[in-house]
Short mmCIF file of C-alpha atoms in Angstrom, two decimals:
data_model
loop_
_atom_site.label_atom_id
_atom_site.label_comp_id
_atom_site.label_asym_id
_atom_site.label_seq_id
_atom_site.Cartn_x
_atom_site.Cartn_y
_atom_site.Cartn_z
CA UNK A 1 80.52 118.63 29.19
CA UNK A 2 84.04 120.06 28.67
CA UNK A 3 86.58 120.21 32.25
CA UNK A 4 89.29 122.20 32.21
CA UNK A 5 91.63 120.31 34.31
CA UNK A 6 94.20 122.29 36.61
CA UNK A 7 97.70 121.83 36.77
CA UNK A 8 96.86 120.94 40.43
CA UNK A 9 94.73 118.36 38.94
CA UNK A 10 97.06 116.53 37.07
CA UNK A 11 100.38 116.50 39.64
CA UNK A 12 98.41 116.58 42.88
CA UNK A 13 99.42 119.99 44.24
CA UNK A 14 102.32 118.34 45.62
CA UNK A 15 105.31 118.23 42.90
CA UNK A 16 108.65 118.73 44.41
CA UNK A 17 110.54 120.77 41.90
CA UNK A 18 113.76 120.24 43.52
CA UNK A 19 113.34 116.22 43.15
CA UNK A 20 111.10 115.70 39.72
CA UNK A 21 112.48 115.75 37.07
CA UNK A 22 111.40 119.08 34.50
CA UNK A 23 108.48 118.64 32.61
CA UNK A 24 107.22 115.35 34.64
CA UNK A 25 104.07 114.75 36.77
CA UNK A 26 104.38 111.92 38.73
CA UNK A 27 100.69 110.18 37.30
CA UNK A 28 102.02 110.77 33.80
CA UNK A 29 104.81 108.31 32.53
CA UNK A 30 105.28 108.84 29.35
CA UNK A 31 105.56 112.64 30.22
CA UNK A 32 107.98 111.93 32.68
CA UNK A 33 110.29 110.04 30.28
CA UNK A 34 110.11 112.68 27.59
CA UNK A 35 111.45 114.97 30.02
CA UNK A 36 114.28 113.21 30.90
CA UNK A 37 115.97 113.91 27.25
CA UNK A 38 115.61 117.55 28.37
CA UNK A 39 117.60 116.97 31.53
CA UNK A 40 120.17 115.86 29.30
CA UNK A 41 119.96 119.39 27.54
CA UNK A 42 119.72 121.40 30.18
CA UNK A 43 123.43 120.53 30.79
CA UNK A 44 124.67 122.27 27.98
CA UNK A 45 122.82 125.35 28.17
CA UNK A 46 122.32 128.56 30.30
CA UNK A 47 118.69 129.24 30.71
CA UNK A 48 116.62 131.00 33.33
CA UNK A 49 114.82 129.18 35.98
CA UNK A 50 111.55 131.02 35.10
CA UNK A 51 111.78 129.35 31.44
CA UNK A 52 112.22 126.07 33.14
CA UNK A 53 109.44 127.04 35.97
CA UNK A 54 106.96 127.89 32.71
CA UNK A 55 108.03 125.01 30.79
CA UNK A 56 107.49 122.02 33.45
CA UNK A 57 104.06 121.77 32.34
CA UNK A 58 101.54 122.05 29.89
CA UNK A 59 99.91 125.31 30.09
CA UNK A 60 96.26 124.23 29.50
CA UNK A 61 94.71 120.73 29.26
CA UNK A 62 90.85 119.88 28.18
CA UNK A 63 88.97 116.90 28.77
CA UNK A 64 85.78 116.59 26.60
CA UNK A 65 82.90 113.68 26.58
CA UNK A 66 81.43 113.48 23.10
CA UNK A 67 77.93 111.92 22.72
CA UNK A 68 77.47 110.30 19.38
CA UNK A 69 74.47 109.13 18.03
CA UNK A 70 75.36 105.89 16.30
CA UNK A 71 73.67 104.33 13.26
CA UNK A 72 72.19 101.69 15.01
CA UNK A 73 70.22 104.44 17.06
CA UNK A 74 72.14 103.96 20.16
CA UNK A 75 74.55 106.78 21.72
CA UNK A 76 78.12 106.04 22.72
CA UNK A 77 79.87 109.09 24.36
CA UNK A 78 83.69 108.83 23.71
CA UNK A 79 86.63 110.74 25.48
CA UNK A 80 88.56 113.24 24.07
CA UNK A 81 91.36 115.62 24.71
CA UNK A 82 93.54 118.78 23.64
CA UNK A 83 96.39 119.89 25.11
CA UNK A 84 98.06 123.05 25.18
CA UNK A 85 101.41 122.87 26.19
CA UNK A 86 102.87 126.09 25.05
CA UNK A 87 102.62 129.18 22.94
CA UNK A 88 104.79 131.74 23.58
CA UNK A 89 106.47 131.84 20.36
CA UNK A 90 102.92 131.65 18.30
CA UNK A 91 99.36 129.98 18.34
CA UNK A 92 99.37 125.95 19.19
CA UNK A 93 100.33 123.69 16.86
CA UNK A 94 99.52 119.80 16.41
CA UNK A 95 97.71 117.20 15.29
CA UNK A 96 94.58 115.38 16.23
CA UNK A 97 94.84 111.39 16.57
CA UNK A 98 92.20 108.47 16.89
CA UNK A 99 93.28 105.69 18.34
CA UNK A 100 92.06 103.29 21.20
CA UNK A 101 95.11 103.72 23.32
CA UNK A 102 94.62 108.09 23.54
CA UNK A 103 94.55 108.99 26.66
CA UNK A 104 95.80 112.48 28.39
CA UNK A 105 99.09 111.79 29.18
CA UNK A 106 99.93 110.18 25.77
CA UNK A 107 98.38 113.81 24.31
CA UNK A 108 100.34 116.08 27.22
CA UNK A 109 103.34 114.02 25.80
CA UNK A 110 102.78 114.81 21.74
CA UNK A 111 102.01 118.10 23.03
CA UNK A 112 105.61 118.67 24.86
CA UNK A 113 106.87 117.06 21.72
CA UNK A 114 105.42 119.60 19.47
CA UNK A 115 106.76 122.58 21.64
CA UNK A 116 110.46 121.27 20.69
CA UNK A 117 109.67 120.57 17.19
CA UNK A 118 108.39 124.06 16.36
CA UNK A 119 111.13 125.97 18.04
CA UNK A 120 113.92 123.59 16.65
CA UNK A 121 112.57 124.34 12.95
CA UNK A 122 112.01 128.18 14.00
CA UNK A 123 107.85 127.95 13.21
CA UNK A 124 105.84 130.85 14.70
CA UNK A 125 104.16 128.09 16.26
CA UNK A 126 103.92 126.70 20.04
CA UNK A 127 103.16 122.82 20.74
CA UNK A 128 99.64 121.31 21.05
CA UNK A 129 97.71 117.76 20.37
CA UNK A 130 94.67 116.30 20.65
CA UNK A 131 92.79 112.86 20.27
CA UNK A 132 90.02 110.61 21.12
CA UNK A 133 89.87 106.97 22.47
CA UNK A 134 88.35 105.11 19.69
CA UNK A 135 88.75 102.55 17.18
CA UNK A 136 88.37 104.51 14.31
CA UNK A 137 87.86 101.04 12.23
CA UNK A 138 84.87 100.21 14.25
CA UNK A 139 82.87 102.81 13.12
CA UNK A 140 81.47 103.66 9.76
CA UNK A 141 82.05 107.26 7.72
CA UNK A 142 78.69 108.81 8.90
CA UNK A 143 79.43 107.33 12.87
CA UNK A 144 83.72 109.23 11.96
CA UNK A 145 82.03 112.60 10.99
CA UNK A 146 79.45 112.92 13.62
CA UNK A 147 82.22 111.99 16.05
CA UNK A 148 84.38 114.57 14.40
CA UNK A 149 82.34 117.65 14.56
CA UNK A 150 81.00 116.66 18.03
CA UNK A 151 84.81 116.95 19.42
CA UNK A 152 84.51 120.64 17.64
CA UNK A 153 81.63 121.33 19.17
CA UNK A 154 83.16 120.42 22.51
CA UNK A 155 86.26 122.09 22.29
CA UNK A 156 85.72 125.57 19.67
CA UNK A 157 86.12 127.66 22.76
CA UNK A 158 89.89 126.23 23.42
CA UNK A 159 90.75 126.67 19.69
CA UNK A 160 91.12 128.95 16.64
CA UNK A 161 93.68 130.31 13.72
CA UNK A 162 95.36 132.59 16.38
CA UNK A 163 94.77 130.19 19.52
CA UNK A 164 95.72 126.74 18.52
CA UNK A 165 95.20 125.28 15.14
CA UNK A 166 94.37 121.14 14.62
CA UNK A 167 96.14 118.93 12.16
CA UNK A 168 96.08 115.13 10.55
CA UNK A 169 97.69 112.36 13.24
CA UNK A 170 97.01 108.75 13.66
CA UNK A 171 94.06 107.62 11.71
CA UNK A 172 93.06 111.14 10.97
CA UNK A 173 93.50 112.58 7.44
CA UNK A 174 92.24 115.11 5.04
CA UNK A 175 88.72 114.66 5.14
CA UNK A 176 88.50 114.31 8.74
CA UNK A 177 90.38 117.92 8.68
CA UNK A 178 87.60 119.35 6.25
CA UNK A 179 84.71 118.21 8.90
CA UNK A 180 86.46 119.64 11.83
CA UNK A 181 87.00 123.09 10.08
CA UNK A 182 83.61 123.37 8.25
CA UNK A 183 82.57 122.93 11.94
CA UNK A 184 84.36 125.54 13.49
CA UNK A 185 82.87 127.77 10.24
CA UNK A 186 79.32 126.63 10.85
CA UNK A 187 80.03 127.59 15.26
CA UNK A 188 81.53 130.44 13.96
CA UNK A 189 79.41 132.02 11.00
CA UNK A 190 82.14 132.55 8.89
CA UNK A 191 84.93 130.66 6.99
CA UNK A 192 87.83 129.95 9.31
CA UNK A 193 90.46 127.90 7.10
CA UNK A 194 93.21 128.67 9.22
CA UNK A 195 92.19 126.80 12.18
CA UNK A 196 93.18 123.30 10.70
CA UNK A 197 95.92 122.11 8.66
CA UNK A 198 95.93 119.44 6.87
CA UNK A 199 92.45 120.16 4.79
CA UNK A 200 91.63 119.16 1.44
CA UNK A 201 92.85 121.22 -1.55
CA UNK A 202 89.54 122.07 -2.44
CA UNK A 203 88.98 123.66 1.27
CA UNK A 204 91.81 125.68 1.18
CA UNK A 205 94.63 122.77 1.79
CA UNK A 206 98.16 122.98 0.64
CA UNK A 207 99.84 121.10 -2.02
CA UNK A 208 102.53 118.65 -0.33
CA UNK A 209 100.87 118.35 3.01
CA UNK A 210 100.02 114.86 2.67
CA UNK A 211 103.30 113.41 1.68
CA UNK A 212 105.44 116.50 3.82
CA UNK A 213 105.85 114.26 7.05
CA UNK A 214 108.02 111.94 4.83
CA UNK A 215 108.85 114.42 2.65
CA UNK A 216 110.80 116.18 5.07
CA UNK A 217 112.84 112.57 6.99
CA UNK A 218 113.54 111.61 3.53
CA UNK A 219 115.68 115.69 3.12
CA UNK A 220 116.84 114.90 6.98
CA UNK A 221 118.15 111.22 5.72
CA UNK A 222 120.09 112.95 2.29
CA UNK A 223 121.25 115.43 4.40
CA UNK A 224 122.58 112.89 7.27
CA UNK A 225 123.94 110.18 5.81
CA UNK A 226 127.01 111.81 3.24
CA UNK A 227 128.36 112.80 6.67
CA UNK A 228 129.27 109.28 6.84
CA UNK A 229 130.04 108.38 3.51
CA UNK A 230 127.19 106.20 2.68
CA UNK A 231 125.80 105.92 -0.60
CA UNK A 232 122.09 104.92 -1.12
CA UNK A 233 123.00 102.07 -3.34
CA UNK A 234 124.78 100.15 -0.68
CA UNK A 235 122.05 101.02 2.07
CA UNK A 236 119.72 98.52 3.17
CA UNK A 237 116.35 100.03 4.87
CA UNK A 238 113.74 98.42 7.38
CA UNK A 239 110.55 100.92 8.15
CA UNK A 240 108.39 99.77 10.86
CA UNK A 241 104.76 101.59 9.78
CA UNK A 242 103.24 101.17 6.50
CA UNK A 243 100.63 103.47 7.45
CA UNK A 244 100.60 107.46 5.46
CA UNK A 245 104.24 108.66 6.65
CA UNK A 246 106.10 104.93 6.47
CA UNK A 247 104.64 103.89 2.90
CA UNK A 248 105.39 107.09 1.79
CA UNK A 249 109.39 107.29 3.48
CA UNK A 250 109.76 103.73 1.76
CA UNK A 251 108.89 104.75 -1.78
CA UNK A 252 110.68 107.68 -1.49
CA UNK A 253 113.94 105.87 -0.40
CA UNK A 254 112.86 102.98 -2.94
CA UNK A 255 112.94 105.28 -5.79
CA UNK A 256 116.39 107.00 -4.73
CA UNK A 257 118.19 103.33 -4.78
CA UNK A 258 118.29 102.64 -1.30
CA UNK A 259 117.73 99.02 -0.51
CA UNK A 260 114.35 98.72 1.15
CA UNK A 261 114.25 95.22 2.17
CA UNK A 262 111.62 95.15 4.98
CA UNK A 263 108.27 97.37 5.88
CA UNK A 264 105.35 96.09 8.51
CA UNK A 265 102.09 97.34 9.59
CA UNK A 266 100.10 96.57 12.37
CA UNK A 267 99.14 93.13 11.14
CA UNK A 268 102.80 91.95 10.61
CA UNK A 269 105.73 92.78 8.32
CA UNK A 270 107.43 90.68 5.01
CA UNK A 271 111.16 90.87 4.69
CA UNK A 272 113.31 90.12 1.62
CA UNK A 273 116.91 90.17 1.49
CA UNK A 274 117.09 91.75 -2.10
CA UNK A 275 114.67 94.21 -1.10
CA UNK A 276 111.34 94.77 -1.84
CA UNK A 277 109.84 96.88 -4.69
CA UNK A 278 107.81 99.38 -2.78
CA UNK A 279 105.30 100.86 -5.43
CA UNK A 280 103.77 97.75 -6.06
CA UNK A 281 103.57 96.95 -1.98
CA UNK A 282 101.73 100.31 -1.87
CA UNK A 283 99.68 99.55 -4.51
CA UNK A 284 98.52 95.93 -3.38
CA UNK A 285 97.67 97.37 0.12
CA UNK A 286 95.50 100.04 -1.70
CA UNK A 287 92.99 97.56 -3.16
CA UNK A 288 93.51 94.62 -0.17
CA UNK A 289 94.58 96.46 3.05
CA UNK A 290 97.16 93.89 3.41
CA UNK A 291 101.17 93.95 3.23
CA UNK A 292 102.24 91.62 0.93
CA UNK A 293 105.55 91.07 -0.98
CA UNK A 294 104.39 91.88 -4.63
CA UNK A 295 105.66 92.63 -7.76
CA UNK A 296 103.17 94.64 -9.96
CA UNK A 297 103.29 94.87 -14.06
CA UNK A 298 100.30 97.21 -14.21
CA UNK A 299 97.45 95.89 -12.59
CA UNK A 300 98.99 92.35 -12.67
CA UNK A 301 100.44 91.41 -8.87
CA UNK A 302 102.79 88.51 -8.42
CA UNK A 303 104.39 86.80 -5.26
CA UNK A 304 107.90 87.56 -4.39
CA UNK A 305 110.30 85.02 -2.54
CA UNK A 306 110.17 86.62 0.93
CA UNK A 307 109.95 85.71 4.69
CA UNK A 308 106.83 86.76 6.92
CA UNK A 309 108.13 88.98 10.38
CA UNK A 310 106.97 90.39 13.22
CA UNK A 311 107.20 94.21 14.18
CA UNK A 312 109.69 92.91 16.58
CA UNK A 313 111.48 90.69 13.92
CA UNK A 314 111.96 94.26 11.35
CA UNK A 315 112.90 96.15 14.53
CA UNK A 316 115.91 93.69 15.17
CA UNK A 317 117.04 93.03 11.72
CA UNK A 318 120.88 93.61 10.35
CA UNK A 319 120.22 96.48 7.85
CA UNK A 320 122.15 99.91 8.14
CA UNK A 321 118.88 102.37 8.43
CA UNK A 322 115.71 101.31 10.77
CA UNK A 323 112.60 104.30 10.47
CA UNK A 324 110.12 103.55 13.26
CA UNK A 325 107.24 104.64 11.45
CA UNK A 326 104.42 103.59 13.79
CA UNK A 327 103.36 104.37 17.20
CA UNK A 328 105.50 105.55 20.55
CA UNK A 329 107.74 103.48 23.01
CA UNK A 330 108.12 100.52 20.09
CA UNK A 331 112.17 100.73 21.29
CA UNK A 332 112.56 100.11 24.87
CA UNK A 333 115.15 98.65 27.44
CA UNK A 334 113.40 95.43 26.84
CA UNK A 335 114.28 95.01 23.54
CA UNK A 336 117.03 97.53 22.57
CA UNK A 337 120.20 95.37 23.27
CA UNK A 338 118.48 93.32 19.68
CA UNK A 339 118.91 96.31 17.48
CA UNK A 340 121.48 96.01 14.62
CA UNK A 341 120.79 98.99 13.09
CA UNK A 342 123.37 101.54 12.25
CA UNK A 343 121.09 104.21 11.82
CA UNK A 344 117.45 105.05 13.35
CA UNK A 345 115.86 108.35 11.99
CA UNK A 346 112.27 108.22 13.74
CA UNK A 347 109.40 109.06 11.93
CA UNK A 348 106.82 108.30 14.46
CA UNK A 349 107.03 110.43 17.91
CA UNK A 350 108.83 108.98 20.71
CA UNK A 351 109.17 105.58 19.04
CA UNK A 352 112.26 105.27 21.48
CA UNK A 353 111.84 106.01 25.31
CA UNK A 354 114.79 107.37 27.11
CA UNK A 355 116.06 103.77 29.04
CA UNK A 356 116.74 102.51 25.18
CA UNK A 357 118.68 105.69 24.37
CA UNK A 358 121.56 104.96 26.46
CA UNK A 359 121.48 101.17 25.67
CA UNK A 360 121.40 101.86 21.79
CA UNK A 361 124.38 104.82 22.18
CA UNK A 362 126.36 102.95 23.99
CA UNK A 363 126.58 100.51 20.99
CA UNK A 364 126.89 103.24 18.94
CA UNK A 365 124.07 103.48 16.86
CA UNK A 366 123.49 106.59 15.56
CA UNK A 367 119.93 108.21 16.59
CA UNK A 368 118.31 110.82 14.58
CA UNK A 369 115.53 111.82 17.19
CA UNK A 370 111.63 112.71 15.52
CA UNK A 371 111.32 116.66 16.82
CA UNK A 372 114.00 116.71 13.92
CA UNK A 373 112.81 113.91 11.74
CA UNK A 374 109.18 114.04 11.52
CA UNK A 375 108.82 117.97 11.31
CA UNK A 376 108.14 118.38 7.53
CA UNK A 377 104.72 118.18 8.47
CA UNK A 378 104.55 120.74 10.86
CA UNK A 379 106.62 122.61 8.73
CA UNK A 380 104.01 122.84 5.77
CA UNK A 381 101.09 123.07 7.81
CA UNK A 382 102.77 125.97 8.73
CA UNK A 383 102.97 126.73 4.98
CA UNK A 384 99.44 126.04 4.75
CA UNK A 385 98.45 128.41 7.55
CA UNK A 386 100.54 131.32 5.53
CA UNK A 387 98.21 130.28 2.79
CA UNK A 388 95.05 130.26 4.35
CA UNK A 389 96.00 133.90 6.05
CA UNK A 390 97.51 135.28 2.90
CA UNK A 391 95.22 133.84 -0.05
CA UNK A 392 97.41 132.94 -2.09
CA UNK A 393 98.18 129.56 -2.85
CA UNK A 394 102.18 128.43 -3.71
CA UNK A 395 103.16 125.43 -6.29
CA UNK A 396 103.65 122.08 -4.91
CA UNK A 397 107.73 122.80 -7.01
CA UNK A 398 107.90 125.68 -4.42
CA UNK A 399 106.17 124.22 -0.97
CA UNK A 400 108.74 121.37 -1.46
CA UNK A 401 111.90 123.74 -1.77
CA UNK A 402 110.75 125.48 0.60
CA UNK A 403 110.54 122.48 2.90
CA UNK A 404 114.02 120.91 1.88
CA UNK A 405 115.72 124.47 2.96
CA UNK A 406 114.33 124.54 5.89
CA UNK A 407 114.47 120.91 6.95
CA UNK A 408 118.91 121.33 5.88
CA UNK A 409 119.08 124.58 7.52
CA UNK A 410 118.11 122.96 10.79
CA UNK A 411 120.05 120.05 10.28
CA UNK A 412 123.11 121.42 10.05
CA UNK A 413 122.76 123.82 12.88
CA UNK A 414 121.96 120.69 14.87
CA UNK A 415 124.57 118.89 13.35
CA UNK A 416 126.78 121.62 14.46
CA UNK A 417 125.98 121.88 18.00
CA UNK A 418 125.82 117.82 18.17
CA UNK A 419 130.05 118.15 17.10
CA UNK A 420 130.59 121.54 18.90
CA UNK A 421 129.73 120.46 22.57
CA UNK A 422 130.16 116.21 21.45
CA UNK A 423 126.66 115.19 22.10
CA UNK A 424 124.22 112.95 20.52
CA UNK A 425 121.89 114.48 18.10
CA UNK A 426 118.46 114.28 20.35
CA UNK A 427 120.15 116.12 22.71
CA UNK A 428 121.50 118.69 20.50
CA UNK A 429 118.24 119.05 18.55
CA UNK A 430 116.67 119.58 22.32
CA UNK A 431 119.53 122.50 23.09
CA UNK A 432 118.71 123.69 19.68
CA UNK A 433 114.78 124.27 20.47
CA UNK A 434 115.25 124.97 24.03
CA UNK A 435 117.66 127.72 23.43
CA UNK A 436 114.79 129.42 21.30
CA UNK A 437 111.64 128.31 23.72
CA UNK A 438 114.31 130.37 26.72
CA UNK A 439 114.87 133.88 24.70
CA UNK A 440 111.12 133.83 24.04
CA UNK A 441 110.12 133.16 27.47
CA UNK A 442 113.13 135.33 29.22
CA UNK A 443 112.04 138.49 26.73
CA UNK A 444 108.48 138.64 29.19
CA UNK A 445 110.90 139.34 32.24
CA UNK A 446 113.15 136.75 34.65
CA UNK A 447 113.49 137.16 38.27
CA UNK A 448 117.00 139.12 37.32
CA UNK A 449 115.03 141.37 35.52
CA UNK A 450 112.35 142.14 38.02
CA UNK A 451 114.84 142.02 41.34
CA UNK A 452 116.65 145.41 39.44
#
């Protein structure tokens, strides 16, 4: 039931590589906008036109149908996907999401994404995604695993620890990691750990996985902001996403004295002025699945004065540091002209498309773009691959020091080329990657090399 859909397929045999723009296909929007921040890049850099040529699109794409048997006794068959976008600098790389709104350009787009991401942080690793249109929350835990190991089944041929490895996304986690590999195993007659990230510690996971996403924007954001000479006690914070990365982000910030005075989730957001105490938010929504302004003494909750917002409402508020914690495009030309924010470090991918860039530069906001952001969890699944491979299983002391050295290493190399040739800090964290993605592509040979 598995297609492996041409490149032909997806741009129509017709692209016109003098007029699109690199990395777009005209049927694939959000594609097409990501690549626009690389135009911007491709400015300040000398690369080959053969790395461009191999970079314009994803190098393999699969399209699955997955049959599930449901617990009513009736079968739904679901739609799936995993792109490959690159991997000359190491096996795939990236996470698997369920969500109703997957579709293939959305995954060609994470995909590009996570190409950038692991060549900016200098991972072994080339960029991949998958996902499947679904409603997680519509079906129970038997109905998730069935549909879990049924989207292995469909696509063990396109994976593998050396091939392209899976990972947590959107409203995938841990457990949904351990089905998917235990899978592969049973497909495979042996234990294969190292084809998914992301697994339970018990199944050969990593300490600090979980939390690394955030983890690692919360070393970006200490790194950042004494550049300006802000101090976290006079720092108000708004995070848009209370899901795994933006609950975790907030406490972190909470507990180093920044001001967090608003955080939403899909249902709606709370806002208080003298900021919100974000350990006993997190542990309210544990036991209701509900945001709610809370004080906690124990397991005693109380109501805090506070106002009820919109996702719109937190994205627009006066506060020096918005994190877009939730899903892509949430920042576009439509509403960008509202932001207040001094400061946006992105946590989600692509929470901003490129229109909004120029609005929210030109009033001089400062953007800290997610390839940069949101790679500590890349970063230690990375860690947890070494693991897996290696046997030998590190401290969660020594994963995180790890992680904060090479989250600041990056940053101030981006930092540097961001003051060194005066542009933003998206587009410097793009020359940054792409400068790596071009020596590894250019060492197989350019057109120079081959007309000698």
């Amino acid at each position: 039931m598995a297609k492996l859909i041409q490149e032909n397929d997806l741009n129509n045999s017709a692209v016109d590589d003098t007029q699109s723009p690199p990395l777009a296909s005209k049927n694939a929007s959000l594609l097409s906008d990501a690549g626009k921040r690389l135009e911007k890049a491709l400015k300040h850099i000398d690369i080959s036109e053969d790395a461009i040529a191999r970079l314009r699109y994803p190098k393999a794409t699969l399209s699955v149908h997955i049959p599930v048997r449901m617990d009513d006794g009736s079968l739904k068959v679901f739609a799936g996907y995993r792109v490959r976008y690159d991997d000359t600098r190491g096996p795939g790389k990236g996470g698997v999401r369920y969500h109703p709104g997957v579709n293939l350009d959305e995954v060609q787009s994470l995909a590009f994404w996570m190409t950038f991401k692991c060549a900016l942080l200098d991972l072994p690793f080339g960029g991949a995604k998958g996902g499947i249109t679904v409603n997680p929350k519509e079906l129970s835990k038997s109905e998730l695993e069935r549909l879990s190991r049924g989207y292995v089944d469909a696509i063990a041929g396109f994976i593998g620890p050396n091939i392209d490895i899976l990972a947590p996304d959107v409203y995938t986690n841990s457990t949904i990691m351990g089905w998917m590999m235990d899978q592969y195993s049973i497909i495979n007659r042996q234990l294969v750990r190292g084809v998914v990230t992301g697994k339970p510690l018990t199944l050969g996971g990593s300490q600090g996985r979980n939390e690394a996403t955030a983890t690692g924007a919360f070393y970006v954001i200490e790194a950042i902001l004494p550049k300006f000479d802000i101090k976290p006690e006079q720092t108000t914070v708004a995070v848009q996403g209370f899901g795994n990365a933006g609950a975790i982000i907030a406490e972190l910030l909470f507990k180093a004295g920044y001001k967090v005075v608003a955080v939403s989730d899909s249902q709606g957001g709370i806002y208080a002025p003298q900021g919100l105490d974000i350990p006993s938010i997190r542990h309210h929504k544990a036991q209701s699945r509900r945001i709610k302004a809370v004080y906690c003494d124990d397991s005693v909750c109380s109501i805090v004065e506070h106002q009820n917002i919109s996702n719109a409402e937190l994205l627009a508020l006066d506060v020096d540091i918005l994190v877009p914690a939730a899903l892509e495009n949430q920042i576009t030309a439509a509403n960008a002209s509202d932001i207040k924010a001094k400061f946006i470090f992105e946590v989600a991918n692509g929470p901003i498309d490129s229109a909004a860039d120029e609005i929210l530069l030109a009033k001089g906001i400062k953007i800290f773009p997610d390839i940069l952001v949101n790679a500590g969890g890349v970063t230690v699944s990375y860690f947890e691959w070494v693991q897996n491979r290696n046997g030998w299983y590190w401290e969660l002391e020594e994963i995180n020091q790890r992680l904060k050295t090479k989250m600041e290493t990056e940053v101030e190399k981006t930092w540097a080329i961001a003051q060194k040739l005066e542009v933003d800090m998206r587009t410097a964290a793009y020359i940054h990657g792409l400068n790596r993605l071009g020596e590894a592509l250019d060492a197989k040979g350019t057109r120079d090399y081959f007309k000698q």
